[in-house]
Each structure stands twice: as C-alpha cells, then as structure tokens.
Short mmCIF file of C-alpha atoms and ligand atoms in Angstrom, two decimals:
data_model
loop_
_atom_site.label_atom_id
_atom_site.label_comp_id
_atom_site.label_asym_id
_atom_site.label_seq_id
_atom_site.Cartn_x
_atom_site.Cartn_y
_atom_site.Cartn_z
CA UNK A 1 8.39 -36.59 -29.46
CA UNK A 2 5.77 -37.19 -32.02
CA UNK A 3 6.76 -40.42 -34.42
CA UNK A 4 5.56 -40.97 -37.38
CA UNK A 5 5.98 -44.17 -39.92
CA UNK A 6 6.35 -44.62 -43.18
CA UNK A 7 6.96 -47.88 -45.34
CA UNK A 8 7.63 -47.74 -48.42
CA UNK A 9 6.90 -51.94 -49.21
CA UNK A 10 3.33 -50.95 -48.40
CA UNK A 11 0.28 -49.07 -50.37
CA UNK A 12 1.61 -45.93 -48.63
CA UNK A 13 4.26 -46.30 -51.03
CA UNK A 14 7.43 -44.53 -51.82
CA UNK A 15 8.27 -41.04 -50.76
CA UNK A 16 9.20 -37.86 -52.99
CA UNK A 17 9.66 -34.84 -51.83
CA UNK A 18 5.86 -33.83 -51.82
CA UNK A 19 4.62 -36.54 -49.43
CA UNK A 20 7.66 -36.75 -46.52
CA UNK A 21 6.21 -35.90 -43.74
CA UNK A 22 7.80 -32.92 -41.66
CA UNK A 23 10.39 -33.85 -38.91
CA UNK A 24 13.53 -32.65 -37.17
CA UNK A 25 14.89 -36.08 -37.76
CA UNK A 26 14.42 -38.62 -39.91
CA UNK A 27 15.04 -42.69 -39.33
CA UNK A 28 16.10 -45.29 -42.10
CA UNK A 29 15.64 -48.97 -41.56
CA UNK A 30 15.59 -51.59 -43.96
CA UNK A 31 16.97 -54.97 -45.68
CA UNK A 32 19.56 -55.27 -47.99
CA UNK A 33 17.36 -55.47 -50.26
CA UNK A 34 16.51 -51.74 -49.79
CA UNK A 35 19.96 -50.40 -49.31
CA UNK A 36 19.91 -48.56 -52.31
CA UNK A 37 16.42 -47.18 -52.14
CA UNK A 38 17.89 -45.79 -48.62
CA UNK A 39 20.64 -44.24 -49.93
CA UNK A 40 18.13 -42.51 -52.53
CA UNK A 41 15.53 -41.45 -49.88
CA UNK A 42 18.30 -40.35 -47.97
CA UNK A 43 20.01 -37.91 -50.91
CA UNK A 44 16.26 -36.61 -50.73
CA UNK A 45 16.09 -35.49 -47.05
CA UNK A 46 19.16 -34.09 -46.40
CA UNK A 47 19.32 -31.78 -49.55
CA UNK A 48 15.61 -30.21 -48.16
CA UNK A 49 18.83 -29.78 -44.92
CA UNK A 50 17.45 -32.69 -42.60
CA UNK A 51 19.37 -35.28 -40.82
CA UNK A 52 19.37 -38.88 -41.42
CA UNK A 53 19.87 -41.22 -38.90
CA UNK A 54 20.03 -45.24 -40.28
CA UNK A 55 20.23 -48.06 -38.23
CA UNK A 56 18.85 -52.11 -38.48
CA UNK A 57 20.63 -55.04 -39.46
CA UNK A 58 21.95 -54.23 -42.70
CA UNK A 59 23.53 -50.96 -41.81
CA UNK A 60 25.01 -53.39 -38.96
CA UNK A 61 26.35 -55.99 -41.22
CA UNK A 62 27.60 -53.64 -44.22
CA UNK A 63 29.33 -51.48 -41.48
CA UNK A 64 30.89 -54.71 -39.86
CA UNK A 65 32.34 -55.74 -43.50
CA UNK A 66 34.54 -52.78 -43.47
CA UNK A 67 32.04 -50.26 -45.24
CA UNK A 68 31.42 -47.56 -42.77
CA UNK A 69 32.65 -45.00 -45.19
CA UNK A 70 29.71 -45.51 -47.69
CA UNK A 71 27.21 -45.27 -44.71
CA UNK A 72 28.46 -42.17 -43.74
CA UNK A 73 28.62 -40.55 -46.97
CA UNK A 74 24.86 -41.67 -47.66
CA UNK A 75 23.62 -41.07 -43.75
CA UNK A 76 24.65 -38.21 -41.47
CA UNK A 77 24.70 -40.67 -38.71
CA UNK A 78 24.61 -44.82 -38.24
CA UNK A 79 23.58 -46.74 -35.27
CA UNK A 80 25.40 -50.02 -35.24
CA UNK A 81 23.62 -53.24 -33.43
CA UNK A 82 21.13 -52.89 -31.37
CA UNK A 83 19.35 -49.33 -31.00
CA UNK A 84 18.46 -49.64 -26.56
CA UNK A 85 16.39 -46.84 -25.05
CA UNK A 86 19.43 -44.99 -23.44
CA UNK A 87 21.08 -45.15 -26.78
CA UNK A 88 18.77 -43.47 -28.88
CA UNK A 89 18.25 -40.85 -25.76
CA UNK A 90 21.65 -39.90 -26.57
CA UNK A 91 21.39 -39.97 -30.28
CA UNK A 92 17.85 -36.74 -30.32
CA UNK A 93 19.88 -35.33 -27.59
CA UNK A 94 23.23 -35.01 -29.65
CA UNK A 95 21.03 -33.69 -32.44
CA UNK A 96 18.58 -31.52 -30.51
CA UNK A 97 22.44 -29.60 -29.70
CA UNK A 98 23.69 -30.13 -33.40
CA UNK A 99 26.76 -31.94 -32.36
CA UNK A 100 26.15 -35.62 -33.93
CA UNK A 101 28.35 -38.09 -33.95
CA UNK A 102 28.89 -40.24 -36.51
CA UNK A 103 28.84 -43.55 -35.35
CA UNK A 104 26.46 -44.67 -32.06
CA UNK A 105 26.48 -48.43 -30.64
CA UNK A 106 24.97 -49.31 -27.39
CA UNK A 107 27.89 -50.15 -24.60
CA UNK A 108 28.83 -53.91 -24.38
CA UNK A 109 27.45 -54.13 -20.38
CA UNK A 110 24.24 -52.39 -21.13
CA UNK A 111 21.57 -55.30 -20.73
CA UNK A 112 18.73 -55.99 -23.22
CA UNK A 113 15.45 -54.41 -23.15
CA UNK A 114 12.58 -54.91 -24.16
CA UNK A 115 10.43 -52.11 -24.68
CA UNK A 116 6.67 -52.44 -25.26
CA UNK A 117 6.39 -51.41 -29.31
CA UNK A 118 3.48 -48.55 -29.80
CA UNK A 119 1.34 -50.75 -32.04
CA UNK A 120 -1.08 -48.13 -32.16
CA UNK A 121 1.38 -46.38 -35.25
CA UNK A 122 0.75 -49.47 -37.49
CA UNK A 123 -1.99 -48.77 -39.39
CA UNK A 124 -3.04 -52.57 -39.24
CA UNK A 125 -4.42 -51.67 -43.14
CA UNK A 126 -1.49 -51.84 -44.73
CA UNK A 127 0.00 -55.04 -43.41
CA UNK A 128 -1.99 -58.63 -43.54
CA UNK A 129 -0.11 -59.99 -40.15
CA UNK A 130 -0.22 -58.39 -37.27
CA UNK A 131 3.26 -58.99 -35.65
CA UNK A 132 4.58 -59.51 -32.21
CA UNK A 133 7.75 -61.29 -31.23
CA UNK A 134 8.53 -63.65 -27.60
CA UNK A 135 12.31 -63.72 -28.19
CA UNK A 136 15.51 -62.17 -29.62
CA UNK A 137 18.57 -64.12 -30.92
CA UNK A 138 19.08 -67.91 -31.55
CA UNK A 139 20.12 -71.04 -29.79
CA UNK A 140 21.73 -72.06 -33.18
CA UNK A 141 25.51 -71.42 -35.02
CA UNK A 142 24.43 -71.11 -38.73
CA UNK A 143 27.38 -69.31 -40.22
CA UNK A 144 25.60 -67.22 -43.00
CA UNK A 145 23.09 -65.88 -40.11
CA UNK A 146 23.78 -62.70 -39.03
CA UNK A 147 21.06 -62.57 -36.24
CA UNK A 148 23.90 -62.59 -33.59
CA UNK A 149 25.32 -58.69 -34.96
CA UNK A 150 22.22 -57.31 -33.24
CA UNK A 151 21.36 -59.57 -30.45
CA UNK A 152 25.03 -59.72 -29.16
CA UNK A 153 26.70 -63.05 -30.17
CA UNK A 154 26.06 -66.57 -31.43
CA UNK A 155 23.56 -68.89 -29.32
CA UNK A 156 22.41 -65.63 -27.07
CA UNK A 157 18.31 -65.85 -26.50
CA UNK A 158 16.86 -63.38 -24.96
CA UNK A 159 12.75 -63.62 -24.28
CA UNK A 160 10.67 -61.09 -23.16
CA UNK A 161 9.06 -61.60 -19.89
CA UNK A 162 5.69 -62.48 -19.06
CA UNK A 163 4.46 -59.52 -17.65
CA UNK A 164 5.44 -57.53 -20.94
CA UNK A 165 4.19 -60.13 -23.45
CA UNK A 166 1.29 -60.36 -21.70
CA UNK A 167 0.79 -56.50 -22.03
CA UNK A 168 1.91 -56.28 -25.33
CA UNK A 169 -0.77 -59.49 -26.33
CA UNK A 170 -3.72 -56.85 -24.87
CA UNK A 171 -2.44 -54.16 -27.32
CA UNK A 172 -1.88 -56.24 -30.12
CA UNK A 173 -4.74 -55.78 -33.03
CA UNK A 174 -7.00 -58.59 -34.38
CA UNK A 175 -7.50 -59.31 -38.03
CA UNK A 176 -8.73 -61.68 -40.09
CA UNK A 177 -5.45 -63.36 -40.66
CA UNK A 178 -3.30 -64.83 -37.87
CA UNK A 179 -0.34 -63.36 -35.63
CA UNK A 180 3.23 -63.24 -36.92
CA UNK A 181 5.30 -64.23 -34.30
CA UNK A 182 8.56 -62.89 -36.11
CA UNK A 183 11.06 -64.35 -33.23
CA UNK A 184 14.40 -65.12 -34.32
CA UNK A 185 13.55 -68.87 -34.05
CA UNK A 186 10.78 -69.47 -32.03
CA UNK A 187 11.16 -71.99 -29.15
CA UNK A 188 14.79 -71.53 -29.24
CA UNK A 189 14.71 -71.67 -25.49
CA UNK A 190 12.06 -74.40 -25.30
CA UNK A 191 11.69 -73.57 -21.30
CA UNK A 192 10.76 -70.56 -21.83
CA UNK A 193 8.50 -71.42 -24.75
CA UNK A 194 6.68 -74.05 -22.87
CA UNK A 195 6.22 -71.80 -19.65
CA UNK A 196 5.96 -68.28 -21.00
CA UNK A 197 4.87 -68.16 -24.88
CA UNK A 198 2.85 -70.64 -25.58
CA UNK A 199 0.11 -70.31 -22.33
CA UNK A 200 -0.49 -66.71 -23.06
CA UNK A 201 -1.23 -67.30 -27.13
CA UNK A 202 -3.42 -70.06 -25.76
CA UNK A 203 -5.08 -67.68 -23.62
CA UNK A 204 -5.17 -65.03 -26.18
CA UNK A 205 -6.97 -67.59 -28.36
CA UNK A 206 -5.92 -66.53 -32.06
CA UNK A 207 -4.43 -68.53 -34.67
CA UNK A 208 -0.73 -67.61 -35.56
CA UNK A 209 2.33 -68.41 -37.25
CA UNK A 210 5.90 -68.64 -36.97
CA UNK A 211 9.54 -68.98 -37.91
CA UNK A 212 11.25 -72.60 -35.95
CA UNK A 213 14.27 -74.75 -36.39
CA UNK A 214 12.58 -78.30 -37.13
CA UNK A 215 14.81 -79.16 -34.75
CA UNK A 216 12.90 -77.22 -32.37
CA UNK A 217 9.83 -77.73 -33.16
CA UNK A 218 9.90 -81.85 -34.04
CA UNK A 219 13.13 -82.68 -32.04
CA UNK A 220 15.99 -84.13 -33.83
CA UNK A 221 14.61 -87.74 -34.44
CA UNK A 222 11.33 -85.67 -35.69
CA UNK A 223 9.10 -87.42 -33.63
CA UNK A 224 9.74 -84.81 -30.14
CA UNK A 225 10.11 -81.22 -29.85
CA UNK A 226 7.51 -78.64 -29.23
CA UNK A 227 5.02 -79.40 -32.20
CA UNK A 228 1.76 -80.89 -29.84
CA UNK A 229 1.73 -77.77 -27.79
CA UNK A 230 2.23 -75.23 -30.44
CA UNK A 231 -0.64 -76.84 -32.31
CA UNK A 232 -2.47 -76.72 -29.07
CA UNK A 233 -1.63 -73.30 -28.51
CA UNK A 234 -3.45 -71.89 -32.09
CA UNK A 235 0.02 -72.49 -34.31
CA UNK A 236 -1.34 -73.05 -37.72
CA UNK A 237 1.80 -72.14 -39.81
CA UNK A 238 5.36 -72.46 -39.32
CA UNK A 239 8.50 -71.25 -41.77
CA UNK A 240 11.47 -73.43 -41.08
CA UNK A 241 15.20 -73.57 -42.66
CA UNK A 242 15.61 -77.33 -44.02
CA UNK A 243 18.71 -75.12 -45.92
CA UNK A 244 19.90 -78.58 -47.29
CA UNK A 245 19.25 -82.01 -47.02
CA UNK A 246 22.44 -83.93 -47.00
CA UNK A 247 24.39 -81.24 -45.96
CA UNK A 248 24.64 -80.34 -42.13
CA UNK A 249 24.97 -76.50 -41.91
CA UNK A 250 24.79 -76.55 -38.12
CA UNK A 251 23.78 -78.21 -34.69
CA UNK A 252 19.87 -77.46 -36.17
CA UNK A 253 20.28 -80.05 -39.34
CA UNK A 254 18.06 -83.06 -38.93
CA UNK A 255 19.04 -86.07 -41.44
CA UNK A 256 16.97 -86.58 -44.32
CA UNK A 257 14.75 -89.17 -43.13
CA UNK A 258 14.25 -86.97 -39.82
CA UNK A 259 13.49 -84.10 -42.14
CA UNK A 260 10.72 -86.19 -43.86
CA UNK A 261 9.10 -87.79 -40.73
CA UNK A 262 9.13 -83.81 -39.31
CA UNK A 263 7.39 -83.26 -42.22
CA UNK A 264 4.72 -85.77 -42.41
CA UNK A 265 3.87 -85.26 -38.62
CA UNK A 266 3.62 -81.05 -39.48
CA UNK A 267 1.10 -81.70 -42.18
CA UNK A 268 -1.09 -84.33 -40.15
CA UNK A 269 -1.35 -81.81 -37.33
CA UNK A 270 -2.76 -79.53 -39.84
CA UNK A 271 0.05 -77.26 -40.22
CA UNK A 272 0.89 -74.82 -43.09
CA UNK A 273 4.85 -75.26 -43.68
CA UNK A 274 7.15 -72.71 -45.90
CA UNK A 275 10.59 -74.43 -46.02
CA UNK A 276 13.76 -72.71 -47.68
CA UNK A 277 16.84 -73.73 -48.91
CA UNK A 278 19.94 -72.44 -49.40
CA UNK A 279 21.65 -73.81 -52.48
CA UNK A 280 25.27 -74.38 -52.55
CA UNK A 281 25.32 -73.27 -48.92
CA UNK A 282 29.09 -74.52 -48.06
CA UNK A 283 30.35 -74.84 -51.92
CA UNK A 284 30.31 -78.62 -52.05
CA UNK A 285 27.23 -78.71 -54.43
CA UNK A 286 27.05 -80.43 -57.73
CA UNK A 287 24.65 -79.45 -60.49
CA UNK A 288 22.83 -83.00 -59.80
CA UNK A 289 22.57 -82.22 -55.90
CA UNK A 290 20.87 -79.01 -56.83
CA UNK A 291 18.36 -80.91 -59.21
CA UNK A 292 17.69 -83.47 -56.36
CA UNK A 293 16.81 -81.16 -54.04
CA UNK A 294 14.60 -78.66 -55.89
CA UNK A 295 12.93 -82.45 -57.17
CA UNK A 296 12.94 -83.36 -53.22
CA UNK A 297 10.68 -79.97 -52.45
CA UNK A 298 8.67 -80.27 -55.13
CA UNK A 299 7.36 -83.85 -54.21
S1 LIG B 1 18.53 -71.36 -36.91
FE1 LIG B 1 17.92 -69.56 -38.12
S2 LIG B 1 18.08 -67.83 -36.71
FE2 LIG B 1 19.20 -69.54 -35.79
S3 LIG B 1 21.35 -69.25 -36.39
FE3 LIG B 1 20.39 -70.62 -37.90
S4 LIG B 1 19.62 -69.28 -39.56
FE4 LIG B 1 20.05 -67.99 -37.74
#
C-alpha cells in the first residue's frame, strides 16, 4: 500500500475537497480537540463515496463513554484501543472485499508491538521536533488519565527493545531543535530507562526533551531519581505534571517542599521545565487555593 499523511495543525493545512489526496481509504486520528473538525473532514470524504476509518485515543475514550453511535454515524468504521499490525491487516482486508465492520479492537491476548514508524513520511519541515518514543503506558494511577484505554490498563509499561530503538535512533532525522521523546512518562520503568534509553540517546549524541513524573525523574524526596543521567544523556527539557500542590492526585505527588527542591535541582542542572496544573482536579478547591497556586507558578 502506498500511505500518505496529511495534518491539518501544520502549514499543509486543512483539506477541502480540491487538495485530498486520492485513496481507497482514508484514516482519521486526532485529539479531542479535533473531534469536530473530524467529523467535518469526514462528511467531506465519504460524500466524494470513500470510506473513513477513525481510530486514536479520543475515538477510544468517546466510544468507551457510551457514544459509539455518534462515531458511527460520522465514520464508516472505528478502531477502538490500540490499532496492532494484525488488526489493521484485517481492517484493508475487510474493505478491499467491501464487507466492513463497524467496530475493530485488537483481541485481549494479542501482545504489544512495536513496529518501527516510517519516519521517512514526515516531512521533518512541517514539525520543529523530531519525535520518537522508548515506552508505552504508565507506572502511575492518575484518575483523569486515560493513557491506560490504549496501552491496556492502569500501571502497564511497555518499552521498546533495544534492538528496535536502536534502529529506529539511525532513521530518526536531525534538526536544529532537539528530539521529542513523546513516551507516556518517560522513565516510568526506571530499569529499563537506565539500561536501554538513556545509553543509546547518549550514544546518539543529540539534545532532547521529554514528558516525566518528578517523581521519576527527582525521586520522591526530590533529591534521587533519574535526573544526573538524563542530564548526562543530552536531556535539556522536561514537561512534568505538578497537577497540584497540596493535593495528592496519585502515588506520583511529591509534597510541596519536595516539589520545590525538584525544582531548584532541575534548573541548576540546566534544565528547561514546562509544569501543568490541573485546577480543581478532585473538587475540593477554593477560589483562594486557585490564587495560591497560579501565585506559586508564577514565582
Ligand atoms: S503520570 Fe501522567 S501518564 Fe502517568 S497516569 Fe498520571 S497523568 Fe497519566
């Protein structure tokens, strides 16, 4: 099969009718954010009579809340969780004979894959991060996450082997800006991390950046954790849920005085940090609390 992508959130901008590309079969992914917009796009294909198959992690979770019958009226087919190689085999073989079903998900005993990504479709103009992931899935509980409805349950980490990363590293292409390692939560099996990961972006030599627990990467106390031999490894950036200060939302909460000595150690090692917050994120908030903490991030 030939492939060809299209994203909209880039300078290739959105589609009409003139600039879709020609295909048998067409494949909508995207954020909630987009859900709309993929309705829309989808309206557009199938009245020029092409099929839509949608799949990703907000088709997932909208389908899981009970809304399956919107997908299907906007989509001619969904695939729910994660899309595996023998899945999606099934799903251009079901169309190639015009008999699609509605709804695919990939069995419960079929193991996670892998596969190495064709990089060489990204036109590495459009994007300023080049983007490679070590992992799937999280060692955490955070109960608004919905990581788990594609990697197959709460706390399930799955990292790609060696030989594949090492592969996939060689293919990768160099810019100007660093890596994106867009894991899950990187390091969330630290073993793995320390063994695996972090010797081949050594070896590859590039700076990069990533999304961590603090827990992970400064330990709970804030003074452990993986921080020395990320920064040792080319990690110059790191996006981390500090969700709430005084408010545990799960096993990855440090306390508030943890949280700060995290902090201080990221930014003497050099480190660009993003943090986010979730306001309000188990309803015990105050309008005061709220205040503090935006006053807390700002200082
Ligand atoms: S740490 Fe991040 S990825 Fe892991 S469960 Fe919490 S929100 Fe999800």
């Amino acid at each position: 099969h030939t492939i060809i992508i299209w994203d909209e959130l880039t300078q290739q901008g959105r589609l009409t009718e003139e600039t879709l590309p020609q295909a048998d079969i067409y494949g909508i992914g995207g954020l909630s954010t987009s859900r709309k917009r993929a309705y829309q796009l989808s309206r557009m294909i199938r009245s020029l009579g092409k099929k839509v198959v949608a799949g990703g992690i907000d088709v997932t979770g909208n389908y899981l809340e009970g809304n399956g019958a919107e997908l299907l009226e906007n989509f001619d087919s969904i695939v729910v969780g994660r899309l595996t190689s023998k899945l999606w085999q099934q799903v251009l073989a079901d169309l190639s004979n015009g008999i699609t079903q509605k709804v695919y998900q990939a069995g419960p005993d079929e193991p996670w894959e892998f596969v190495l990504p064709p990089h060489y479709l990204i036109n590495p103009k459009f994007y300023v991060f080049t983007a490679i992931r070590t992992s799937a899935g999280c060692s955490q509980n955070c109960p608004f996450c919905t990581v788990h409805l594609v990697t197959g349950g709460r706390r399930i980490v799955h990292c790609k082997s060696q030989t594949l990363l090492k592969e996939e590293l060689k293919l990768l292409p160099k810019t100007w800006f660093p890596d994106l390692l867009y894991d899950d939560s990187f390091g969330a099996d630290q073993n793995d991390a320390l063994e695996v990961s972090l010797p081949l972006l050594q070896a590859r030599g590039r700076p990069w950046v990533t999304e961590i627990t603090l827990k992970a990467l400064c330990g709970k106390d804030g003074l452990s954790g993986l921080l020395d031999q990320m920064v040792a490894s080319g990690c110059v950036g790191v996006y981390v849920g500090i969700e709430n200060l005084d408010r545990p939302v799960s096993a990855k909460s440090l306390s508030r005085e943890a949280t700060e000595k995290a902090i201080e150690r990221i930014h003497a090692a050099g480190l660009l940090i993003l943090g986010s917050f979730i306001l309000d994120v188990n309803g015990t908030e105050t309008p005061e609390s709220i205040r503090e903490t935006i006053k807390w991030a700002i200082a």
